PDB file of C-alpha atoms in Angstrom:
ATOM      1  CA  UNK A 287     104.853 118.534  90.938  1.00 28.00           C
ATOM      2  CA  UNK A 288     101.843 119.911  88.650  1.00 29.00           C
ATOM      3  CA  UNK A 289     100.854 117.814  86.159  1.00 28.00           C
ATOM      4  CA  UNK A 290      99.026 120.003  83.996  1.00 28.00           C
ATOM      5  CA  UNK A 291     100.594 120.491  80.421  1.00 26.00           C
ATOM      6  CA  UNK A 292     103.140 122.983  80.051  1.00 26.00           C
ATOM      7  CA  UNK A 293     102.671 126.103  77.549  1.00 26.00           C
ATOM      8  CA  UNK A 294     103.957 125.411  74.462  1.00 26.00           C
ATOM      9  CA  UNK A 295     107.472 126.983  73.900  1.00 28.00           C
ATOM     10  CA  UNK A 296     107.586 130.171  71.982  1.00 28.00           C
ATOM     11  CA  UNK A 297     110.520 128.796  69.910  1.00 31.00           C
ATOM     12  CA  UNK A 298     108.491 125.605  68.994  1.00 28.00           C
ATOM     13  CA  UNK A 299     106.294 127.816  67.326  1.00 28.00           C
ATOM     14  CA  UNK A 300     109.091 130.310  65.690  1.00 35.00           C
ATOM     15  CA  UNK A 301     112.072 128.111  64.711  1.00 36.00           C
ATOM     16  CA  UNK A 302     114.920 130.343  64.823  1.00 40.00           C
ATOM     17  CA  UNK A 303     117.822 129.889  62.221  1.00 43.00           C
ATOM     18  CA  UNK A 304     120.065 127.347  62.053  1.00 42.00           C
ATOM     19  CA  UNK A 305     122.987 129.085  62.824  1.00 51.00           C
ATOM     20  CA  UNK A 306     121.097 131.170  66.122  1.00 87.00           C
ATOM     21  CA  UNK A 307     122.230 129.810  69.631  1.00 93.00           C
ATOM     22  CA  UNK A 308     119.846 130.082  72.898  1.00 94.00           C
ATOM     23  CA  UNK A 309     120.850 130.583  76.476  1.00 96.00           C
ATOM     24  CA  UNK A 310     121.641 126.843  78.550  1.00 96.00           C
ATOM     25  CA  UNK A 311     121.275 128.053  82.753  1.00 96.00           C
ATOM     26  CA  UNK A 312     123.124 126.270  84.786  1.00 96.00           C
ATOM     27  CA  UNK A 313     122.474 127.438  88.225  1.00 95.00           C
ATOM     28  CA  UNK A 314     120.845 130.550  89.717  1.00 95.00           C
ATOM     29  CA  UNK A 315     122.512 133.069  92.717  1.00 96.00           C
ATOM     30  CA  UNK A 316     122.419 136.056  93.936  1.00 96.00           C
ATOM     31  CA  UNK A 317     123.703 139.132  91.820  1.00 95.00           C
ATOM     32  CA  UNK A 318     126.574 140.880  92.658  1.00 91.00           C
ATOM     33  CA  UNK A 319     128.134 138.164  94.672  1.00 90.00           C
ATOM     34  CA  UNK A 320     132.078 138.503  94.094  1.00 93.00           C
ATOM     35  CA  UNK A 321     132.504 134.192  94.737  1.00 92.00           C
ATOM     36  CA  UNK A 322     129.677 133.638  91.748  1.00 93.00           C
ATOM     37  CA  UNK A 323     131.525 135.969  89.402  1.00 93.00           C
ATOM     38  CA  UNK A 324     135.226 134.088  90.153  1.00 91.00           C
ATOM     39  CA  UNK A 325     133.627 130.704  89.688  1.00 88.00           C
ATOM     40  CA  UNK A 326     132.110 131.468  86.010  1.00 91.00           C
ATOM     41  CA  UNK A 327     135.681 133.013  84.790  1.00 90.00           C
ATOM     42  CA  UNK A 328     137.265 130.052  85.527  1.00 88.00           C
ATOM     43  CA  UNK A 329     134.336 127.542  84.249  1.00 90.00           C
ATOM     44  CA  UNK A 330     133.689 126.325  80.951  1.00 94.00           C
ATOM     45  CA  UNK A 331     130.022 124.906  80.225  1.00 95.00           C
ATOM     46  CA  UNK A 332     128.720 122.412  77.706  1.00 95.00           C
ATOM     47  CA  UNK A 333     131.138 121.338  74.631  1.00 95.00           C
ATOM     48  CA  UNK A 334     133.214 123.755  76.496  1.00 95.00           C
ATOM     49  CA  UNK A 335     131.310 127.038  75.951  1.00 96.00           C
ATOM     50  CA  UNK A 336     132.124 130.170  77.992  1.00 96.00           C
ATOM     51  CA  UNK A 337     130.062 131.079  80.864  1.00 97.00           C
ATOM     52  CA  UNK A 338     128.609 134.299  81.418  1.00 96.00           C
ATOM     53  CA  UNK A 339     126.214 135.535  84.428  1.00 97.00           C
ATOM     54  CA  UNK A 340     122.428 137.176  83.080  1.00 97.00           C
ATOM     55  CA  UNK A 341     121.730 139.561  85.993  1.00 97.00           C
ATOM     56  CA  UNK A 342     118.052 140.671  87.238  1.00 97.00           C
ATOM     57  CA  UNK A 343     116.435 141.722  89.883  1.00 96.00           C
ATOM     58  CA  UNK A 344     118.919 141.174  92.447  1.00 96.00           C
ATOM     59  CA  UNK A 345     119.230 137.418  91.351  1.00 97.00           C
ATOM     60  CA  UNK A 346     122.220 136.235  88.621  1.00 97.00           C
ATOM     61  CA  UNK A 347     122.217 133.080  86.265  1.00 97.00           C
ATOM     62  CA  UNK A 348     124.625 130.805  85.595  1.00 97.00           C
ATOM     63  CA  UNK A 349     124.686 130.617  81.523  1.00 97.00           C
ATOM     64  CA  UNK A 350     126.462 129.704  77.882  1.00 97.00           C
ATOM     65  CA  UNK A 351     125.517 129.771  74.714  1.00 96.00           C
ATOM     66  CA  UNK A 352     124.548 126.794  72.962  1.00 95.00           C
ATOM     67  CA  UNK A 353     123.516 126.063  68.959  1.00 94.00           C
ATOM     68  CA  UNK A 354     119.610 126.192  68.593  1.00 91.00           C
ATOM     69  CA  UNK A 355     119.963 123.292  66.151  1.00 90.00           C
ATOM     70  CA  UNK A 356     121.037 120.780  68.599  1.00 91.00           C
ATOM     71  CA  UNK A 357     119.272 121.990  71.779  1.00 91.00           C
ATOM     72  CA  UNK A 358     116.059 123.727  70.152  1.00 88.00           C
ATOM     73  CA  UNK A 359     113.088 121.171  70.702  1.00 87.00           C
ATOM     74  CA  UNK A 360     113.965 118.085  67.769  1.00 88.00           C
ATOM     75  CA  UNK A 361     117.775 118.487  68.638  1.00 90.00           C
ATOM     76  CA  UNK A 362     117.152 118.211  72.327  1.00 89.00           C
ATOM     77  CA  UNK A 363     114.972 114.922  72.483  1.00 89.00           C
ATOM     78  CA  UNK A 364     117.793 113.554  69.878  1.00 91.00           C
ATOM     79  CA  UNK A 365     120.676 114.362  72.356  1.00 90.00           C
ATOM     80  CA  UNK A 366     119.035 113.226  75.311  1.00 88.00           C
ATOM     81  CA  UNK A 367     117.922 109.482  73.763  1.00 91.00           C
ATOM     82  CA  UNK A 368     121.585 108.905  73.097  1.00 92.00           C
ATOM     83  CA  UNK A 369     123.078 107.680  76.733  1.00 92.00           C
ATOM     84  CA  UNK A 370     126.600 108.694  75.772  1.00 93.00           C
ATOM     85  CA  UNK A 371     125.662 112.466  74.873  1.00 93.00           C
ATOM     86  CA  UNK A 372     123.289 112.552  77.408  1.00 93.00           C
ATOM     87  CA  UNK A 373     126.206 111.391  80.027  1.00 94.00           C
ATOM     88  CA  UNK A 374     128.843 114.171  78.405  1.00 94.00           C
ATOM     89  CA  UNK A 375     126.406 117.068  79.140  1.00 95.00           C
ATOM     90  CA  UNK A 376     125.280 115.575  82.207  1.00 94.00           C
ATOM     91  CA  UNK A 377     129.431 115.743  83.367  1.00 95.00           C
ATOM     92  CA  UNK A 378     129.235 119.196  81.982  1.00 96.00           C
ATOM     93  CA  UNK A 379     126.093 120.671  83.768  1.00 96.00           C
ATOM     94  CA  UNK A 380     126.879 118.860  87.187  1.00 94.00           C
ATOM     95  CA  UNK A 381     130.376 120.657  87.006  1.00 94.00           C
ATOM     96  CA  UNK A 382     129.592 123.831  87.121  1.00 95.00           C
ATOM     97  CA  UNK A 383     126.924 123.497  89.191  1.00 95.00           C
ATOM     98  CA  UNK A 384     129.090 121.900  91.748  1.00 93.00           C
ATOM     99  CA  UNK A 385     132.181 124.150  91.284  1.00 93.00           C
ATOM    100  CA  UNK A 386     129.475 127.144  91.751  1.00 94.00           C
ATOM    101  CA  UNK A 387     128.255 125.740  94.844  1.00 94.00           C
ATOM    102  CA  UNK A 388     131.629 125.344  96.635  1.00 92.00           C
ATOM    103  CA  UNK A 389     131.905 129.005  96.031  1.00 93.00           C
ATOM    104  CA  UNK A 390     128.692 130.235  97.396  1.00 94.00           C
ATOM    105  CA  UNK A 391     125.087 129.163  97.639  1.00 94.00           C
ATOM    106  CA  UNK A 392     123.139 128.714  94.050  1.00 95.00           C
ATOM    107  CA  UNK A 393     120.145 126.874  93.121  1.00 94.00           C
ATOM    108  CA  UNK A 394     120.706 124.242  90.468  1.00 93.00           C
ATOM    109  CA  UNK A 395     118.635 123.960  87.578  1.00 92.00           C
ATOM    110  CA  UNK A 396     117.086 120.946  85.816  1.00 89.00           C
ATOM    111  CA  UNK A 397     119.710 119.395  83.122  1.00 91.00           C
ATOM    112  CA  UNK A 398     119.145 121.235  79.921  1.00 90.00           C
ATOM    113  CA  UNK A 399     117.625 124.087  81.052  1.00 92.00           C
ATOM    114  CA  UNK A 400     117.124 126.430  77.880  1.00 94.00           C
ATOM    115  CA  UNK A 401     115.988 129.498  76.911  1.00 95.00           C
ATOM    116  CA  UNK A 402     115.760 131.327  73.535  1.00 93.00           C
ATOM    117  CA  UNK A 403     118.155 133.748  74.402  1.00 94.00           C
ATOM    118  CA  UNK A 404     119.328 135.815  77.826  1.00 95.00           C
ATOM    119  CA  UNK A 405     116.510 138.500  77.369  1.00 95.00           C
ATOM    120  CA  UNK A 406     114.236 135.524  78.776  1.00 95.00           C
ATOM    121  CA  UNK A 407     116.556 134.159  80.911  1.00 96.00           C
ATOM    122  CA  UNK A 408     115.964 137.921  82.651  1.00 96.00           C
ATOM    123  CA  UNK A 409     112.833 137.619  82.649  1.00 95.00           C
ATOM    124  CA  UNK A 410     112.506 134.380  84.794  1.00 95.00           C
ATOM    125  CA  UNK A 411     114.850 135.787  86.831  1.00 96.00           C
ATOM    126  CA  UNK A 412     112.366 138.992  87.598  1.00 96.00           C
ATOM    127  CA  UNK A 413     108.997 136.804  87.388  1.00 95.00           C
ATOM    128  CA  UNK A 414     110.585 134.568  90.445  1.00 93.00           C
ATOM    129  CA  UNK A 415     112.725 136.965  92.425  1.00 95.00           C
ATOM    130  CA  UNK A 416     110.286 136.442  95.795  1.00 94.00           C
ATOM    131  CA  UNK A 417     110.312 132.902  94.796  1.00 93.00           C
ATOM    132  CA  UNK A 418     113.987 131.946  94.223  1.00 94.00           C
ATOM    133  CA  UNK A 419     115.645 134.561  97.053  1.00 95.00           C
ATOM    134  CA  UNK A 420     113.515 132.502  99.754  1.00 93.00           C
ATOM    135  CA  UNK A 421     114.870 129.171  98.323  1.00 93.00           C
ATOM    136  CA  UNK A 422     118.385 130.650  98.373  1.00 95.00           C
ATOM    137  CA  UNK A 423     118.100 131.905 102.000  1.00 94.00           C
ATOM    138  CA  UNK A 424     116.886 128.738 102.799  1.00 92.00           C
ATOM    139  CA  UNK A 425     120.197 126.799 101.628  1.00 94.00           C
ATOM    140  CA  UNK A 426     122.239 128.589 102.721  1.00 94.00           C
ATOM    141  CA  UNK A 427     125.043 126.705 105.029  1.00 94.00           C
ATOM    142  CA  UNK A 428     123.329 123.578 104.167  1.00 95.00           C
ATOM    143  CA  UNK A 429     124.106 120.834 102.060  1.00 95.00           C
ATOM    144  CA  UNK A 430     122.241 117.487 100.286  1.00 96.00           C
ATOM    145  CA  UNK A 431     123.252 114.024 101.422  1.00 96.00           C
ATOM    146  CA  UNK A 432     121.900 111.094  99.718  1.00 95.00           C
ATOM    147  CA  UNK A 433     120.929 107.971 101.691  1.00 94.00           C
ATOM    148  CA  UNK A 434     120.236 104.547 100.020  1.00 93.00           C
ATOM    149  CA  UNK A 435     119.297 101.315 101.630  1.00 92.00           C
ATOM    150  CA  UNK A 436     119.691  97.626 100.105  1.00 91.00           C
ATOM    151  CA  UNK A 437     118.736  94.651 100.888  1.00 88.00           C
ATOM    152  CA  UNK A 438     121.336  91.718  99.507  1.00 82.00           C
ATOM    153  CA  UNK A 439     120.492  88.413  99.633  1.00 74.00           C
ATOM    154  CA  UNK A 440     123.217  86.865  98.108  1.00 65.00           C
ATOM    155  CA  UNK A 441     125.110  88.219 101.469  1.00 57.00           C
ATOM    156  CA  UNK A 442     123.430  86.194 103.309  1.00 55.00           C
ATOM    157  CA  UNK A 443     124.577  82.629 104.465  1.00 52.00           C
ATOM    158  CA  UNK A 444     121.944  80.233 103.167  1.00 54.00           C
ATOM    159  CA  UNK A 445     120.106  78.108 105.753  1.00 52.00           C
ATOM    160  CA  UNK A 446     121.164  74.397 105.666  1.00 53.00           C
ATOM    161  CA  UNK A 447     118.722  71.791 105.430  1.00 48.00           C
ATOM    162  CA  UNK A 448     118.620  68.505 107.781  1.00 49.00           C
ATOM    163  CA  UNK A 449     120.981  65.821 106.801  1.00 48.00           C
ATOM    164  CA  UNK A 450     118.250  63.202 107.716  1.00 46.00           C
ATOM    165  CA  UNK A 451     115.545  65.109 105.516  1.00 47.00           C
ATOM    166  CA  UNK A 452     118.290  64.375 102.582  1.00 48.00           C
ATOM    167  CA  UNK A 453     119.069  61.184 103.199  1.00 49.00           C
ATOM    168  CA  UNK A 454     115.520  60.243 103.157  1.00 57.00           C
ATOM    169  CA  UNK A 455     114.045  62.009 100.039  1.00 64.00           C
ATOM    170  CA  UNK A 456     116.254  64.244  97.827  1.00 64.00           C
ATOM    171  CA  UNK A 457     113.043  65.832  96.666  1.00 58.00           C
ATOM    172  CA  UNK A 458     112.027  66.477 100.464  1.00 59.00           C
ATOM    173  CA  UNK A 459     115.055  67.994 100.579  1.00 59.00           C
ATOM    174  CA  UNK A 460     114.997  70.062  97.546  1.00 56.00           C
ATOM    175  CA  UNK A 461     111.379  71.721  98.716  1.00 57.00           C
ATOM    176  CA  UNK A 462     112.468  72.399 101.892  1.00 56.00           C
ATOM    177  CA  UNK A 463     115.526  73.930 101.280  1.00 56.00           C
ATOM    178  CA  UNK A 464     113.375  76.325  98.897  1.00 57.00           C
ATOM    179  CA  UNK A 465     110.884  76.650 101.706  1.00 58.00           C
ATOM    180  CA  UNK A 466     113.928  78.195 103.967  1.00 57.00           C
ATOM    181  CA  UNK A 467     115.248  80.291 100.927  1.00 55.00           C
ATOM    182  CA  UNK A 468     111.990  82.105 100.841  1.00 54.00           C
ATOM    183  CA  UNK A 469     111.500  82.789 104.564  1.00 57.00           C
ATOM    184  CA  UNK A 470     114.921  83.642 104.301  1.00 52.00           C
ATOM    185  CA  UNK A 471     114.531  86.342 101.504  1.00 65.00           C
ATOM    186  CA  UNK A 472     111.262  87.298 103.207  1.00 74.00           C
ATOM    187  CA  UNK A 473     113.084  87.647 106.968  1.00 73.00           C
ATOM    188  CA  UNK A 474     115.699  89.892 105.082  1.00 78.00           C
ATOM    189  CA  UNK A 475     113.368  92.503 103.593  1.00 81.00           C
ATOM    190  CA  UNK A 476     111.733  92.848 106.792  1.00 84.00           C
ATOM    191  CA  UNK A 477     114.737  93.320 108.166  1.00 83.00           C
ATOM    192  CA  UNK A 478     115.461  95.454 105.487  1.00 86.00           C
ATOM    193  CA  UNK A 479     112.471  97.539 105.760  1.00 88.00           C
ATOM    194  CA  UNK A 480     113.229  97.656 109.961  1.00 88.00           C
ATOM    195  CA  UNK A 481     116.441  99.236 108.505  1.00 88.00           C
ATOM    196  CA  UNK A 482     114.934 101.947 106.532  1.00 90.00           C
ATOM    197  CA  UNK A 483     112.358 102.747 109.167  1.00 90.00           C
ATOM    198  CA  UNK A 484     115.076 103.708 111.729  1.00 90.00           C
ATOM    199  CA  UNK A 485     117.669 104.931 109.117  1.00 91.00           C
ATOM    200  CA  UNK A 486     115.091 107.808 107.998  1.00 92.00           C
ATOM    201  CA  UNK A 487     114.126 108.512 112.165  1.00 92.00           C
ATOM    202  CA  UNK A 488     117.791 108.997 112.730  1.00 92.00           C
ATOM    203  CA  UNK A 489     118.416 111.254 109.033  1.00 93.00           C
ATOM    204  CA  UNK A 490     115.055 113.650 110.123  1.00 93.00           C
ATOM    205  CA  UNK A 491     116.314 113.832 113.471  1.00 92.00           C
ATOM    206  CA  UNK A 492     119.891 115.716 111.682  1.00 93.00           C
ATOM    207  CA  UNK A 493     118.516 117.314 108.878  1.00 94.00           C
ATOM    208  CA  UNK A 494     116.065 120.159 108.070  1.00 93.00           C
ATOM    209  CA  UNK A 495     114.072 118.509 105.351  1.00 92.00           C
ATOM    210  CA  UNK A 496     113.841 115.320 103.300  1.00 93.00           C
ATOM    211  CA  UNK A 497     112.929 114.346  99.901  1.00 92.00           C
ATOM    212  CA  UNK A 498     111.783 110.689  98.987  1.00 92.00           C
ATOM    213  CA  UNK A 499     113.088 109.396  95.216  1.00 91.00           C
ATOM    214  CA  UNK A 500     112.151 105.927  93.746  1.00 91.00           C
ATOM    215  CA  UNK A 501     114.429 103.121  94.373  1.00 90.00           C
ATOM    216  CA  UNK A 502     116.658 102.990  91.936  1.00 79.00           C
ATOM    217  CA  UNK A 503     116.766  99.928  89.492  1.00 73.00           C
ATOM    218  CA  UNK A 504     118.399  98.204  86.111  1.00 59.00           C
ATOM    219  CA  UNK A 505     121.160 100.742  84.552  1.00 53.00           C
ATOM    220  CA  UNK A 506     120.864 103.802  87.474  1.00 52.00           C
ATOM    221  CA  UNK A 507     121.309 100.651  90.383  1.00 50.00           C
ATOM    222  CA  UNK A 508     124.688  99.419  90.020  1.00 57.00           C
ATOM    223  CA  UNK A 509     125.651  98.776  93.568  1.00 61.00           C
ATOM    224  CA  UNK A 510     124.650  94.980  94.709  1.00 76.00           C
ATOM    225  CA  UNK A 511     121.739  94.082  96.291  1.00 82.00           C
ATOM    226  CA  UNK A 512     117.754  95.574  95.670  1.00 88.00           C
ATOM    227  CA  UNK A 513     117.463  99.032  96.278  1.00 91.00           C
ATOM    228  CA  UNK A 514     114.518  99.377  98.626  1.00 90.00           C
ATOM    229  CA  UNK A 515     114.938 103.311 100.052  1.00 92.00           C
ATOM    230  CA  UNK A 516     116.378 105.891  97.706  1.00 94.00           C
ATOM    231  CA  UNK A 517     115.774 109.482  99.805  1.00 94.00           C
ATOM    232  CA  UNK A 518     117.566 113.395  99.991  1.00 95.00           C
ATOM    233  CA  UNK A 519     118.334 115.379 102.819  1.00 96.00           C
ATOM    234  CA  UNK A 520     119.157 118.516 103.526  1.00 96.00           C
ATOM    235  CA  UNK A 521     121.588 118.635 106.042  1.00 96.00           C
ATOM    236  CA  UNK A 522     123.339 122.097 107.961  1.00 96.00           C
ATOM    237  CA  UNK A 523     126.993 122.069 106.746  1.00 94.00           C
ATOM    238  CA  UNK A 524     128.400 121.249 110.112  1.00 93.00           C
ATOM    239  CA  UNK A 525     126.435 118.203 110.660  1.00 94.00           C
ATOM    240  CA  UNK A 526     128.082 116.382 107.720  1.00 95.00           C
ATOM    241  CA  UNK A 527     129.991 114.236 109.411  1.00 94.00           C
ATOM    242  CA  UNK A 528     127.674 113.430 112.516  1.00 93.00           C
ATOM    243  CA  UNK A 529     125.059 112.338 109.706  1.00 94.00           C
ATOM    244  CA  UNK A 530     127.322 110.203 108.225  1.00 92.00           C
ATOM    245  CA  UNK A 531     128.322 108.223 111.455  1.00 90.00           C
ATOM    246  CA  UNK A 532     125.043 107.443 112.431  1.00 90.00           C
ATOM    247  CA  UNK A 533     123.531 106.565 109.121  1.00 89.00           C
ATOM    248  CA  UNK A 534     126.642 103.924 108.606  1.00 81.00           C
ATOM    249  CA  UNK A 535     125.862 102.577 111.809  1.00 79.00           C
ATOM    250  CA  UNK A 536     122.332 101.828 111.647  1.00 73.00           C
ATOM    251  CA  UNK A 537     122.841  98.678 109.799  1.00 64.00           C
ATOM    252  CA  UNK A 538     125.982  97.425 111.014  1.00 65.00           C
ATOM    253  CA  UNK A 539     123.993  93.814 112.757  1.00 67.00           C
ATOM    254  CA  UNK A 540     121.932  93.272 110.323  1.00 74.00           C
ATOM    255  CA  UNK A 541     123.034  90.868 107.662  1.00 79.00           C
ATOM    256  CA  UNK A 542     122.284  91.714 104.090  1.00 82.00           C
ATOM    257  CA  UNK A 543     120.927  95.313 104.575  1.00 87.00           C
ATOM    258  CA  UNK A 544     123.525  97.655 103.709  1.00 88.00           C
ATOM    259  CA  UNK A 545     122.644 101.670 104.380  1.00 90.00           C
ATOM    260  CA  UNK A 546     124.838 104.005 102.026  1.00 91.00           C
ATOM    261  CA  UNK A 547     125.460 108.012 102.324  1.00 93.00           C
ATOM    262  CA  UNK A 548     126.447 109.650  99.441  1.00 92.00           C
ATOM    263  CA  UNK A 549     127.271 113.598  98.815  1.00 91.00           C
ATOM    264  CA  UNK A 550     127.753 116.380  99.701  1.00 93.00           C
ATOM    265  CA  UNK A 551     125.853 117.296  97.276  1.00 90.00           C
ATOM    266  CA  UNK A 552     124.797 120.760  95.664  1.00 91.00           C
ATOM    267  CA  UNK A 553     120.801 120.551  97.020  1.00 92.00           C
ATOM    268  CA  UNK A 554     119.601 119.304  93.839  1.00 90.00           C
ATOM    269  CA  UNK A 555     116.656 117.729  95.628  1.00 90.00           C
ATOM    270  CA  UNK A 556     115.472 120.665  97.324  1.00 90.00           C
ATOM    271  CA  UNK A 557     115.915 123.644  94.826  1.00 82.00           C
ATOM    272  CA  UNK A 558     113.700 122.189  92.017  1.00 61.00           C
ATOM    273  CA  UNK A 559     111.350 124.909  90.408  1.00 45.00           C
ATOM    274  CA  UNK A 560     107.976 123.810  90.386  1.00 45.00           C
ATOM    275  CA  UNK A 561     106.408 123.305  86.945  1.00 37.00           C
ATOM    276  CA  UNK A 562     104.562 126.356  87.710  1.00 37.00           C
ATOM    277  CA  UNK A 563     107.663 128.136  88.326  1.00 36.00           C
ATOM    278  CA  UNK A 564     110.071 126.588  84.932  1.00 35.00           C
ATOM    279  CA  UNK A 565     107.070 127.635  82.172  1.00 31.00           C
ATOM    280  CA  UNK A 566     106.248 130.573  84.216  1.00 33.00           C
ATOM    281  CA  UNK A 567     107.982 132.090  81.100  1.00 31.00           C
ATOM    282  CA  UNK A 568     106.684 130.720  77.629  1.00 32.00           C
ATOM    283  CA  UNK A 569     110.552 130.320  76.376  1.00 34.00           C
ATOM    284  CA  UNK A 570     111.348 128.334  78.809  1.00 34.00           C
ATOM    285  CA  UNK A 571     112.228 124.552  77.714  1.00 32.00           C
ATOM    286  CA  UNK A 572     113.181 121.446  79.708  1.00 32.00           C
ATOM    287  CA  UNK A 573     114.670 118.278  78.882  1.00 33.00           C
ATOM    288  CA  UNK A 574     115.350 115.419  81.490  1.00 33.00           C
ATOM    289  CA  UNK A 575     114.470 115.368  85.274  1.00 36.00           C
ATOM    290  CA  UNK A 576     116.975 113.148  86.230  1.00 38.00           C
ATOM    291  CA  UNK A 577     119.965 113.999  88.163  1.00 40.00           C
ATOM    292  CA  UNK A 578     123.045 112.154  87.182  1.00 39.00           C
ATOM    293  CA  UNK A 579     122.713 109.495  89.337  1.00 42.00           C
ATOM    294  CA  UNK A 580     122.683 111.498  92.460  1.00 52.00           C
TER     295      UNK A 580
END
C-alpha cells in the first residue's frame, strides 16, 4: 500500500449543502450482467437507502445515496469513532456486498466508500476499467477463506511439581513450579508457531494466493487463546471443502494450538484498490480499512 498522502478531496474544499447527498459504492461488476441487476432490486443499502447500479465503461457500481452532512468529511470521522454506528453500517455494507457476490463475481470496496455524486463514481469506473476487469477475471470462481491460529495456554494441563521439592521448601516449590509454567508457555508457542508454519504450507498448496493480516488482539480477538497467525486466501470455489479438512486437521495433536477457517468470504482481501487506484479520482473519499472482523 502507498503511503504517500492522498489528494485532498474536491468536496473538502467545496462543502456542498446541507441538504445535498453523495454517492456510497458498495461493490464494483461488470455492466450489463443480468445476476448484478436482480441483486440491487432486491437490496437495500445503508439506513436502508435504495440501490442503484452507475454504469461505465463496461464496468457497473454498486451504489445509494447518502446525506453529505453525515458522510461528507466531519460527518464521516464522527460516524466512524462511534463503535455502534460504525457496526450498523458495517452490517449494512457487508450485506450487500455479500448478497452481490452470491449472485456473480464483484469486487468489494473499502467500508465507506464515497463519492460526491455518480458523475465521479463514472469516472473511476472509466479511469480503472484495465485495472478492475483484470481483478474481476481473476476472481472469478474463487472465493476468500480466512485462517487463524491460537495458541491457548490456559488449555493446557499445567506441569506438576515434585512432592519432595514441596515438602522440603514451599518457596522451592513455588519457583519451580513458575520455572515449568514458563517453559511450558514457551514449549506451546513453539509449538504454536510449528503449527502456523505447516498450516500456511498446506493453505498455499490449495489456494491461488494469500494475504497476511496482523494478529488480531483486545476488542477484534474474541475467541480464547493469543492470536499468533491472522492470514486470507483465495481459494477456487470447488476446493472449499478440501481446504477446510486439512486446515482443521493440522492441529488436531497439538495441545493448546487451535487452527480456525472462517468464510466463504466475498475476496475482500484480494480486491483492495491500491491507494493509487481509490484517489485516482480527486472526489474520491475513504473512511476505515477494516473489514468487519473478517
Amino acid at each position: 500500500m502507498s503511503t504517500e498522502s492522498p489528494s485532498q478531496p474536491q468536496w473538502a474544499e467545496e462543502p456542498l449543502d446541507a441538504g445535498e447527498e453523495m454517492s456510497y459504492v458498495y461493490a464494483l461488476g461488470r455492466g450489463g450482467e443480468p445476476a448484478l441487476r436482480e441483486a440491487v432490486a432486491r437490496l437495500a443499502g445503508v439506513d436502508g437507502r435504495a440501490l442503484r447500479l452507475v454504469e461505465s465503461a463496461g464496468l457497473a457500481a454498486v451504489v445509494s445515496s447518502v446525506p453529505s452532512g453525515a458522510f461528507g468529511e466531519q460527518g464521516l470521522r464522527t460516524q466512524l469513532e462511534d463503535m455502534a454506528r460504525l457496526e450498523t453500517i458495517a452490517r449494512s455494507h457487508h450485506a450487500v456486498v455479500d448478497a452481490a457476490f452470491a449472485r456473480t463475481t464483484v469486487l468489494p470496496m473499502r467500508l465507506a466508500t464515497v463519492y460526491l455524486d455518480d458523475v465521479r463514481v463514472a469516472g473511476m469506473l472509466a479511469a480503472q476499467r484495465d485495472r478492475f476487469l483484470d481483478l474481476l477475471d481473476r476472481l472469478d470462481g474463487h472465493v476468500e477463506l480466512g485462517m487463524k491460529v491460537y495458541a491457548d495456554a490456559g488449555a493446557v494441563t499445567p506441569p506438576k511439581t515434585e512432592a519432595v521439592v514441596v515438602a522440603e521448601s514451599p518457596g522451592r516449590a513455588y519457583l519451580q513450579r513458575r520455572r515449568a509454567q514458563r517453559r511450558g508457555t514457551q514449549d506451546l508457542y513453539r509449538a504454536a508457531a510449528g503449527v502456523a508454519e505447516e498450516a500456511v504450507r498446506v493453505a498455499e498448496g490449495l489456494s491461488r494466493a494469500r494475504v497476511v493480516h496482523r494478529p488480531q488482539q483486545g476488542g477484534l480477538a474474541p475467541a480464547r487463546g493469543e492470536n499468533i497467525a491472522n492470514e486470507a486466501y483465495l481459494v477456487p470455489a470447488g476446493e472449499v471443502g478440501r481446504f477446510m479438512s486439512a486446515l482443521d486437521a493440522s492441529a488436531d495433536a497439538t495441545p493448546g494450538v487451535r487452527v480456525e477457517v472462517t468464510g466463504p468470504w466475498a475476496p475482500y482481501s484480494f480486491a483492495t484498490v491500491t491507494e493509487e487506484d481509490r484517489y485516482g479520482t480527486e472526489e474520491a473519499r475513504y473512511g476505515t480499512e477494516e473489514g468487519a472482523g473478517r
